[in-house]
Amino acid sequence: MRTSTKRTVKDQSGAGKLKIGELLSKAGYITSSQFDEAKALQRRTGMRISRILLENGAIESDTIPNFLSRMHNFAPVSLSDAEPSPEALAKLPYEEAKQYLAFPLRISGNTIQITMVEPTDTMDVENLQDSLGMGLQVCVSGYRDIIDAYKKYYEISDEEYQHFFGLEAETADEGPSMLEVDDFGSLVADAAEEFEIGPDAGEETGFEQFSATDAPIIKLVNGILVQAVQSGVSDIHIEPFEKTMQVRYRKDGSLFKSMNLPLNIRNALAARLKILAGLNITERRVPQDGRIQIRVGRNKAVDFRVSTLPLLHGEGIVLRILDKGSLNVDLTQLGFTPDTFASLKRCLQRPQGLLLVTGPTGSGKTVTLYSALNSLNNEDIKILTAEDPVEFNFRGINQVNVNAEVGMTFAAALKAFLRQDPDIIMVGEIRDIETAEIAMKAAMTGHLVFSTLHTNDSPATVSRMVDIGIPPYILASSLTMVLSQRLGRRLCKKCKTPAQYDDKSLLEAGFNESELGSLKLFKAKGCPECNGLGYKGRVGFFELMEVTQEVAAAIQAEVSEEQLRKVAMQSGMYTLREAALQKAREGVTSLEEVLKRTVAHEETLPPYLVNPDVEEYLDGDVIIQESNKDTDFFRLVRGKVAILRSGKKIAEITEPGEYFGEMAAILDGPRTATVVAMGRCSIKRFPGDKLWELIEKYPDIAAPLFRTLTDRLNKTGRIMVQIAGGGRAPTRPASPAMPPGQPAQQQA
């Protein structure tokens, strides 16, 4: 069997016994020095050459699959699109798959299809075949692709998943190295003993009792940082108050107190952190921002983004932990519902357009953007990003730090990007009209543009862009999608317990009456696994508004935010509340988290306002016929129309958003003019019998109609003055009824 296997692999690849590193070196994909360095590191660590080359930056993630498929006839397999069979997964246990960096796909007869990172290693293939007792059909996949499949299908832990990465941390020289902390309580206690706090420790003194270079301070700061990394928190808050100083950690979106520290070390503690972050230790009057790079042990490299703020009793310091090892940039793992994920993929596959991600600070916008960019990051795509600051570095993506002090703003970066021949652009945040205009220009000239905004939900984003100064017709033509998101806490799988709620509470939350009988919800309890919190980890709630033709028409027609939401829902959008409720149905989160993170929107608008009813007309088509007794009125969305009386054109309507035909509904009489399309145009129809309901109940929606009527009345006054031979125009006409000399568009 061994001989047969060797012969099969050799015939398939033509590689013989050559390992992947040798093949890449002979083909010119890596230099001889890169290969020698990788071999030396392999001898020290025992890791595979493919992983070493990948994480050292010698090759890209798809280099090996592309090379082996083109040159050695191995079929490439993308595991994000492939679904393994349960029989194959059961046949190859995780520990054995991990040993060979292999993943099972399917079984056919006495043959199992396997994909590997290094299928040219005939010894591994031979040993794997002996172990399985089956014939092998060997394919090739990327290293990260296979590891992601381990997490998805074998459900390995986060710690196990991270173990596959982090070579840079093992070999990096920059940044101080900090040891693991097993008993942080003892560390703090020992350090506190050395402080020798006196009776006036909490009061201001004329000198610093402790220096930033004192061993207790160094030890304490290291302990705070390392403990935060070990605990998996996202932020560290160091806050001085009148009598004490507290350290709080944020985990899964919630703050909890970790310790109280003596107030007399506040300046030394702040100075130590400033030294690590490269900040001015003597400046305590203004905020400062910096970055700390450390190694925790030998296997983890972590960055901290540092922000200082002068407070009443000293400097408050917040550190955001940027741990690339814990960063999951796989779109499939973020928690999208199937329908929302399908919409997202459609939007990402478009060749151009503006894609916005919105949400409050800490809602995961950056991770979503990075995940989207990572899914599009290929050798034939150039990606440029402008960030404030760059939080994570990605191979193959050109990243720029925004620095307003030297004139490197988002707008300036965008202008420069357009001269760099990019395919995809990401700007960290749209803050002003200049940045928005350039982003729109880029989106309309063949670029895919990503950015963020701070808005409550997707429809509110459109209003925000209009408020900034973007015309609705430009927004409708350039905007591809708006993705609004929140992060809710995951229920701990070990201790979550069934929850009971009354029907009224469930209906108010947004559940359907038909599902109340079969609904199974859970709540938090608390156990040692989750530190008594009842929650462990977070899950995303996503609301994706894809700009379909209906949504674009509603945007261009300047409908209200609530109306736009309803139109988007009719086009397939799931609201944040509905997305969160679905996670509650699945037992992923609790109803309390749903109510805490999202808002329910009541169905308040009638169908005739929800449905855009946008009609398309060609040149010469009749919209309103003179003498007819219908009472519908209209709003111009795009194009222009002509007003005819007795077959003679007497006026035109060209401004998008202008109403016409409303006088038939107001006066309840026959049409006095004909309205025809001039070229291709889009018209929004409203039922005439609902005019007074619209005016009385929905004044915000009727406001443009009032403006139209006011403008026409003012114009009537001016015409009356001209007919009379001059004089002062009346400020307020007595009646909306039009005089005989009024242009016909006023009465159509």
Short mmCIF file of C-alpha atoms in Angstrom, two decimals, residues 302-517:
data_model
loop_
_atom_site.label_atom_id
_atom_site.label_comp_id
_atom_site.label_asym_id
_atom_site.label_seq_id
_atom_site.Cartn_x
_atom_site.Cartn_y
_atom_site.Cartn_z
CA VAL A 302 -0.30 42.58 21.49
CA ASP A 303 -0.76 46.29 20.77
CA PHE A 304 -2.46 48.76 23.12
CA ARG A 305 -3.94 52.02 21.86
CA VAL A 306 -3.45 54.54 24.68
CA SER A 307 -5.54 57.65 25.33
CA THR A 308 -4.92 60.04 28.24
CA LEU A 309 -7.39 62.67 29.45
CA PRO A 310 -6.83 65.32 32.17
CA LEU A 311 -9.51 64.81 34.84
CA LEU A 312 -10.31 66.62 38.08
CA HIS A 313 -8.14 64.36 40.24
CA GLY A 314 -5.47 63.36 37.76
CA GLU A 315 -5.09 61.79 34.34
CA GLY A 316 -7.59 59.19 33.21
CA ILE A 317 -6.08 56.58 30.91
CA VAL A 318 -7.94 54.20 28.61
CA LEU A 319 -6.13 51.44 26.74
CA ARG A 320 -7.80 49.62 23.83
CA ILE A 321 -6.34 46.13 23.38
CA LEU A 322 -5.52 45.34 19.76
CA ASP A 323 -4.83 41.61 19.78
CA LYS A 324 -4.49 40.40 16.20
CA GLY A 325 -4.39 36.80 17.43
CA SER A 326 -7.97 37.10 18.66
CA LEU A 327 -9.18 39.02 15.59
CA ASN A 328 -11.63 36.98 13.53
CA VAL A 329 -11.93 38.43 10.03
CA ASP A 330 -13.99 35.59 8.58
CA LEU A 331 -17.30 37.05 7.38
CA THR A 332 -19.01 33.71 7.86
CA GLN A 333 -18.22 33.75 11.58
CA LEU A 334 -19.59 37.21 12.47
CA GLY A 335 -23.18 36.08 13.07
CA PHE A 336 -25.07 37.17 9.94
CA THR A 337 -28.44 35.61 9.27
CA PRO A 338 -28.50 33.70 5.95
CA ASP A 339 -30.60 36.31 4.15
CA THR A 340 -28.50 39.22 5.41
CA PHE A 341 -25.28 37.41 4.49
CA ALA A 342 -26.60 36.75 0.98
CA SER A 343 -27.38 40.46 0.59
CA LEU A 344 -23.92 41.37 1.87
CA LYS A 345 -22.22 39.08 -0.64
CA ARG A 346 -24.23 40.64 -3.48
CA CYS A 347 -23.12 44.10 -2.41
CA LEU A 348 -19.46 43.07 -2.11
CA GLN A 349 -19.50 41.59 -5.59
CA ARG A 350 -20.53 44.87 -7.20
CA PRO A 351 -17.77 46.61 -9.18
CA GLN A 352 -18.42 50.04 -7.65
CA GLY A 353 -20.47 51.89 -5.09
CA LEU A 354 -20.41 53.19 -1.52
CA LEU A 355 -20.79 50.66 1.30
CA LEU A 356 -21.38 52.18 4.74
CA VAL A 357 -21.12 50.48 8.14
CA THR A 358 -22.78 52.30 11.03
CA GLY A 359 -23.15 51.90 14.74
CA PRO A 360 -21.95 53.37 18.04
CA THR A 361 -18.38 53.15 19.32
CA GLY A 362 -17.46 49.58 20.20
CA SER A 363 -20.11 47.96 18.01
CA GLY A 364 -17.61 46.06 15.86
CA LYS A 365 -17.58 48.29 12.77
CA THR A 366 -13.83 47.95 12.33
CA VAL A 367 -13.92 44.16 12.46
CA THR A 368 -16.73 44.07 9.90
CA LEU A 369 -14.81 46.37 7.55
CA TYR A 370 -11.60 44.37 7.94
CA SER A 371 -13.52 41.15 7.31
CA ALA A 372 -15.08 42.55 4.14
CA LEU A 373 -11.72 43.82 2.89
CA ASN A 374 -10.05 40.52 3.75
CA SER A 375 -12.63 38.63 1.70
CA LEU A 376 -11.79 40.83 -1.30
CA ASN A 377 -8.02 40.90 -0.79
CA ASN A 378 -6.44 39.19 -3.80
CA GLU A 379 -3.25 39.70 -5.78
CA ASP A 380 -5.15 41.34 -8.66
CA ILE A 381 -6.91 43.87 -6.37
CA LYS A 382 -5.33 47.03 -4.97
CA ILE A 383 -6.80 48.14 -1.64
CA LEU A 384 -6.06 51.46 0.07
CA THR A 385 -7.31 52.41 3.54
CA ALA A 386 -7.23 55.64 5.54
CA GLU A 387 -7.66 54.99 9.28
CA ASP A 388 -7.48 56.99 12.48
CA PRO A 389 -5.47 55.15 13.63
CA VAL A 390 -4.51 51.91 11.85
CA GLU A 391 -5.50 49.26 14.40
CA PHE A 392 -4.39 46.08 12.64
CA ASN A 393 -1.92 45.54 9.83
CA PHE A 394 -2.92 43.24 6.97
CA ARG A 395 -0.66 41.80 4.33
CA GLY A 396 -1.61 42.96 0.83
CA ILE A 397 -3.57 46.03 2.02
CA ASN A 398 -2.02 49.51 1.80
CA GLN A 399 -2.91 51.30 5.03
CA VAL A 400 -2.48 55.01 5.83
CA ASN A 401 -2.60 56.69 9.23
CA VAL A 402 -4.63 59.88 9.33
CA ASN A 403 -2.78 62.78 10.96
CA ALA A 404 -4.76 66.01 11.00
CA GLU A 405 -1.86 67.95 12.58
CA VAL A 406 0.18 67.69 9.38
CA GLY A 407 -2.80 68.01 7.05
CA MET A 408 -3.30 64.29 6.44
CA THR A 409 -7.06 64.27 6.88
CA PHE A 410 -9.53 61.73 5.55
CA ALA A 411 -10.33 64.09 2.68
CA ALA A 412 -6.65 64.61 1.84
CA ALA A 413 -6.01 60.85 1.94
CA LEU A 414 -8.98 60.21 -0.37
CA LYS A 415 -7.74 62.77 -2.89
CA ALA A 416 -4.34 61.08 -2.93
CA PHE A 417 -5.93 57.62 -3.19
CA LEU A 418 -7.70 58.51 -6.43
CA ARG A 419 -4.28 59.13 -8.02
CA GLN A 420 -2.94 55.76 -6.81
CA ASP A 421 -5.05 53.62 -9.18
CA PRO A 422 -6.94 51.69 -6.45
CA ASP A 423 -9.71 49.15 -6.94
CA ILE A 424 -11.07 49.37 -3.39
CA ILE A 425 -10.89 52.29 -0.96
CA MET A 426 -11.68 52.33 2.74
CA VAL A 427 -11.96 55.58 4.66
CA GLY A 428 -12.28 55.22 8.40
CA GLU A 429 -15.13 57.68 8.91
CA ILE A 430 -17.11 60.24 6.93
CA ARG A 431 -17.16 63.33 9.13
CA ASP A 432 -17.71 66.27 6.80
CA ILE A 433 -19.04 67.32 3.40
CA GLU A 434 -15.60 67.28 1.77
CA THR A 435 -14.90 63.67 2.70
CA ALA A 436 -18.43 62.65 1.73
CA GLU A 437 -18.21 64.33 -1.68
CA ILE A 438 -14.89 62.71 -2.53
CA ALA A 439 -16.17 59.30 -1.37
CA MET A 440 -19.25 59.74 -3.58
CA LYS A 441 -17.09 60.78 -6.52
CA ALA A 442 -14.91 57.70 -6.07
CA ALA A 443 -17.98 55.44 -5.79
CA MET A 444 -19.38 56.81 -9.05
CA THR A 445 -16.12 56.48 -10.98
CA GLY A 446 -15.51 52.75 -10.77
CA HIS A 447 -14.32 52.26 -7.18
CA LEU A 448 -15.71 50.21 -4.34
CA VAL A 449 -15.65 52.53 -1.31
CA PHE A 450 -16.07 51.46 2.32
CA SER A 451 -16.60 53.81 5.24
CA THR A 452 -18.36 54.26 8.58
CA LEU A 453 -20.81 56.67 10.16
CA HIS A 454 -22.14 57.10 13.68
CA THR A 455 -25.90 56.71 13.25
CA ASN A 456 -28.59 54.73 15.02
CA ASP A 457 -29.68 52.53 12.14
CA SER A 458 -29.50 52.13 8.36
CA PRO A 459 -32.35 54.48 7.29
CA ALA A 460 -31.03 57.19 9.63
CA THR A 461 -27.75 57.05 7.71
CA VAL A 462 -29.44 58.39 4.60
CA SER A 463 -30.80 61.37 6.55
CA ARG A 464 -27.36 61.97 8.02
CA MET A 465 -25.72 62.03 4.58
CA VAL A 466 -28.36 64.45 3.30
CA ASP A 467 -27.80 66.65 6.37
CA ILE A 468 -24.06 66.67 5.62
CA GLY A 469 -24.86 68.08 2.20
CA ILE A 470 -25.12 65.18 -0.26
CA PRO A 471 -28.04 65.63 -2.71
CA PRO A 472 -30.51 62.72 -2.50
CA TYR A 473 -30.28 61.96 -6.23
CA ILE A 474 -26.50 61.51 -5.99
CA LEU A 475 -26.87 59.40 -2.84
CA ALA A 476 -29.46 57.18 -4.52
CA SER A 477 -27.19 56.49 -7.49
CA SER A 478 -23.94 55.90 -5.61
CA LEU A 479 -24.98 54.18 -2.35
CA THR A 480 -24.83 50.37 -2.51
CA MET A 481 -25.70 49.36 1.05
CA VAL A 482 -25.85 50.54 4.63
CA LEU A 483 -25.00 48.00 7.33
CA SER A 484 -25.96 48.92 10.88
CA GLN A 485 -24.79 46.72 13.72
CA ARG A 486 -24.68 46.17 17.46
CA LEU A 487 -22.86 43.70 19.66
CA GLY A 488 -24.80 41.70 22.21
CA ARG A 489 -23.44 39.33 24.82
CA ARG A 490 -23.55 35.58 24.21
CA LEU A 491 -25.15 33.40 26.81
CA CYS A 492 -22.70 31.04 28.48
CA LYS A 493 -23.27 27.58 27.00
CA LYS A 494 -22.46 25.90 30.31
CA CYS A 495 -25.03 27.63 32.50
CA LYS A 496 -27.76 29.24 30.41
CA THR A 497 -31.16 28.34 31.74
CA PRO A 498 -34.71 28.40 30.25
CA ALA A 499 -36.61 31.65 30.78
CA GLN A 500 -40.32 32.36 30.97
CA TYR A 501 -42.00 35.64 30.00
CA ASP A 502 -45.61 36.71 29.80
CA ASP A 503 -47.21 37.04 26.37
CA LYS A 504 -47.57 40.81 26.62
CA SER A 505 -43.81 41.30 27.15
CA LEU A 506 -42.98 39.01 24.23
CA LEU A 507 -45.38 40.80 21.88
CA GLU A 508 -44.04 44.19 22.92
CA ALA A 509 -40.50 42.95 22.26
CA GLY A 510 -41.47 42.08 18.68
CA PHE A 511 -42.27 38.36 18.64
CA ASN A 512 -45.20 37.17 16.53
CA GLU A 513 -48.32 35.97 18.29
CA SER A 514 -48.27 32.74 16.25
CA GLU A 515 -44.90 31.67 17.68
CA LEU A 516 -45.56 32.29 21.37
CA GLY A 517 -46.63 28.71 22.06
#
